[in-house]
Coordinates of C-alpha atoms in Angstrom, one line a residue:
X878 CA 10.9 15.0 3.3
X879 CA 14.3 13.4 3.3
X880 CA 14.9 13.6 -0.4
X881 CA 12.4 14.8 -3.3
X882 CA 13.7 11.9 -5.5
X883 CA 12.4 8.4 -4.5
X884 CA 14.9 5.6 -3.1
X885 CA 17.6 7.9 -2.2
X886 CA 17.8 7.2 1.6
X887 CA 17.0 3.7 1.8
X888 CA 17.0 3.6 5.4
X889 CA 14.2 3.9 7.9
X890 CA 14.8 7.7 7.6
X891 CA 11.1 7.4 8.4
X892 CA 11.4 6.7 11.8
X893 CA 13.6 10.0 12.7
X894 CA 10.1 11.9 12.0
X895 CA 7.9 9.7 14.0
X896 CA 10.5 10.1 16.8
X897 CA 10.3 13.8 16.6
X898 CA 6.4 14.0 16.6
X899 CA 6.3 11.8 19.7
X900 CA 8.7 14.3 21.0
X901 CA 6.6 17.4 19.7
X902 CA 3.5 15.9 21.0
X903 CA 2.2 15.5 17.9
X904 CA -1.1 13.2 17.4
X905 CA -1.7 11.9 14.1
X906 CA -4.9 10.9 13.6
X907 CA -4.3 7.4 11.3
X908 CA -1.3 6.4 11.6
X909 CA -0.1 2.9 9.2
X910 CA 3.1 1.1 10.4
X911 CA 4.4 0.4 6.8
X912 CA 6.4 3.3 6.3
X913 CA 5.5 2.6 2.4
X914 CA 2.1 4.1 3.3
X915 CA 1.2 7.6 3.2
X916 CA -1.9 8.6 5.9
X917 CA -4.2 11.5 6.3
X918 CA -7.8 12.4 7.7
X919 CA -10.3 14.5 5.5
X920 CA -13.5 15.7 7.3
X921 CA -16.7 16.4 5.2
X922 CA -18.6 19.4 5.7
X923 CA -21.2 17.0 7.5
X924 CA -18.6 15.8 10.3
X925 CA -17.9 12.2 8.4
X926 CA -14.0 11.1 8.9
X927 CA -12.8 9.5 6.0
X928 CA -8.6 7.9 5.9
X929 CA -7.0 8.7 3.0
X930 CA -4.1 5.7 2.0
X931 CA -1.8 6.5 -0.6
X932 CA 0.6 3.2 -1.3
X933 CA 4.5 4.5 -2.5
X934 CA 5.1 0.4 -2.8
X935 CA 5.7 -1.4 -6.6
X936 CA 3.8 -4.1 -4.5
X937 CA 0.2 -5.1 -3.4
X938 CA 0.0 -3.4 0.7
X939 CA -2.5 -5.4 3.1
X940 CA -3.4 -2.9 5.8
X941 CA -4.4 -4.7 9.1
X942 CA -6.5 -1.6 10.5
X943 CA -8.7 -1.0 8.5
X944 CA -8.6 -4.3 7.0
X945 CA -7.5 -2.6 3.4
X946 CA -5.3 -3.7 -0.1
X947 CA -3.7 -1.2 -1.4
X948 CA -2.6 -2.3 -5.1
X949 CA 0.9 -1.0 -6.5
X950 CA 1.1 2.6 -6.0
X951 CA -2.9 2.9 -5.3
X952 CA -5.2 4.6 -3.2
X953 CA -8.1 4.3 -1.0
X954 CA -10.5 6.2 0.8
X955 CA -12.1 4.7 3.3
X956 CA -14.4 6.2 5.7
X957 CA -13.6 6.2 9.8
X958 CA -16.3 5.6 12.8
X959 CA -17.7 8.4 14.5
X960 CA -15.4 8.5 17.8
X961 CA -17.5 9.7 20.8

């Protein structure tokens, strides 16, 4: 949101926006510390959760939770537990 051309604010610019959602109250469902890794929930029409990881790295990305790789630039889908 910084800048619509990659690289151009080096700087954990990142964490000014999770600062103001904390501040907003905002609750993100998945959240990844890696700032190189993009994060969103899709919900099926049947109620299933599934994370969506999008990697913005030149670099393989291990993700600790869920235990995911990420390859350079990839993607993965990976399907949450029911919460109760």
């Amino acid at each position: 949101m910084a800048a619509a051309t990659p690289l151009v604010h080096p700087e954990p610019t990142y964490r000014i926006y999770d600062a103001l959602a904390r501040l907003a109250g905002v609750r993100r469902p998945v959240t990844v510390p890696d700032p190189r890794v993009s994060a969103d929930v899709l919900v099926h029409a049947d109620g299933r959760r599934f994370a969506v990881l999008v990697s913005q790295a030149d670099t393989e990305l291990a993700i600790a939770h869920p235990d995911v790789t990420l390859p350079p630039y990839g993607a993965r889908v990976v399907e949450l537990p029911e919460t109760e």
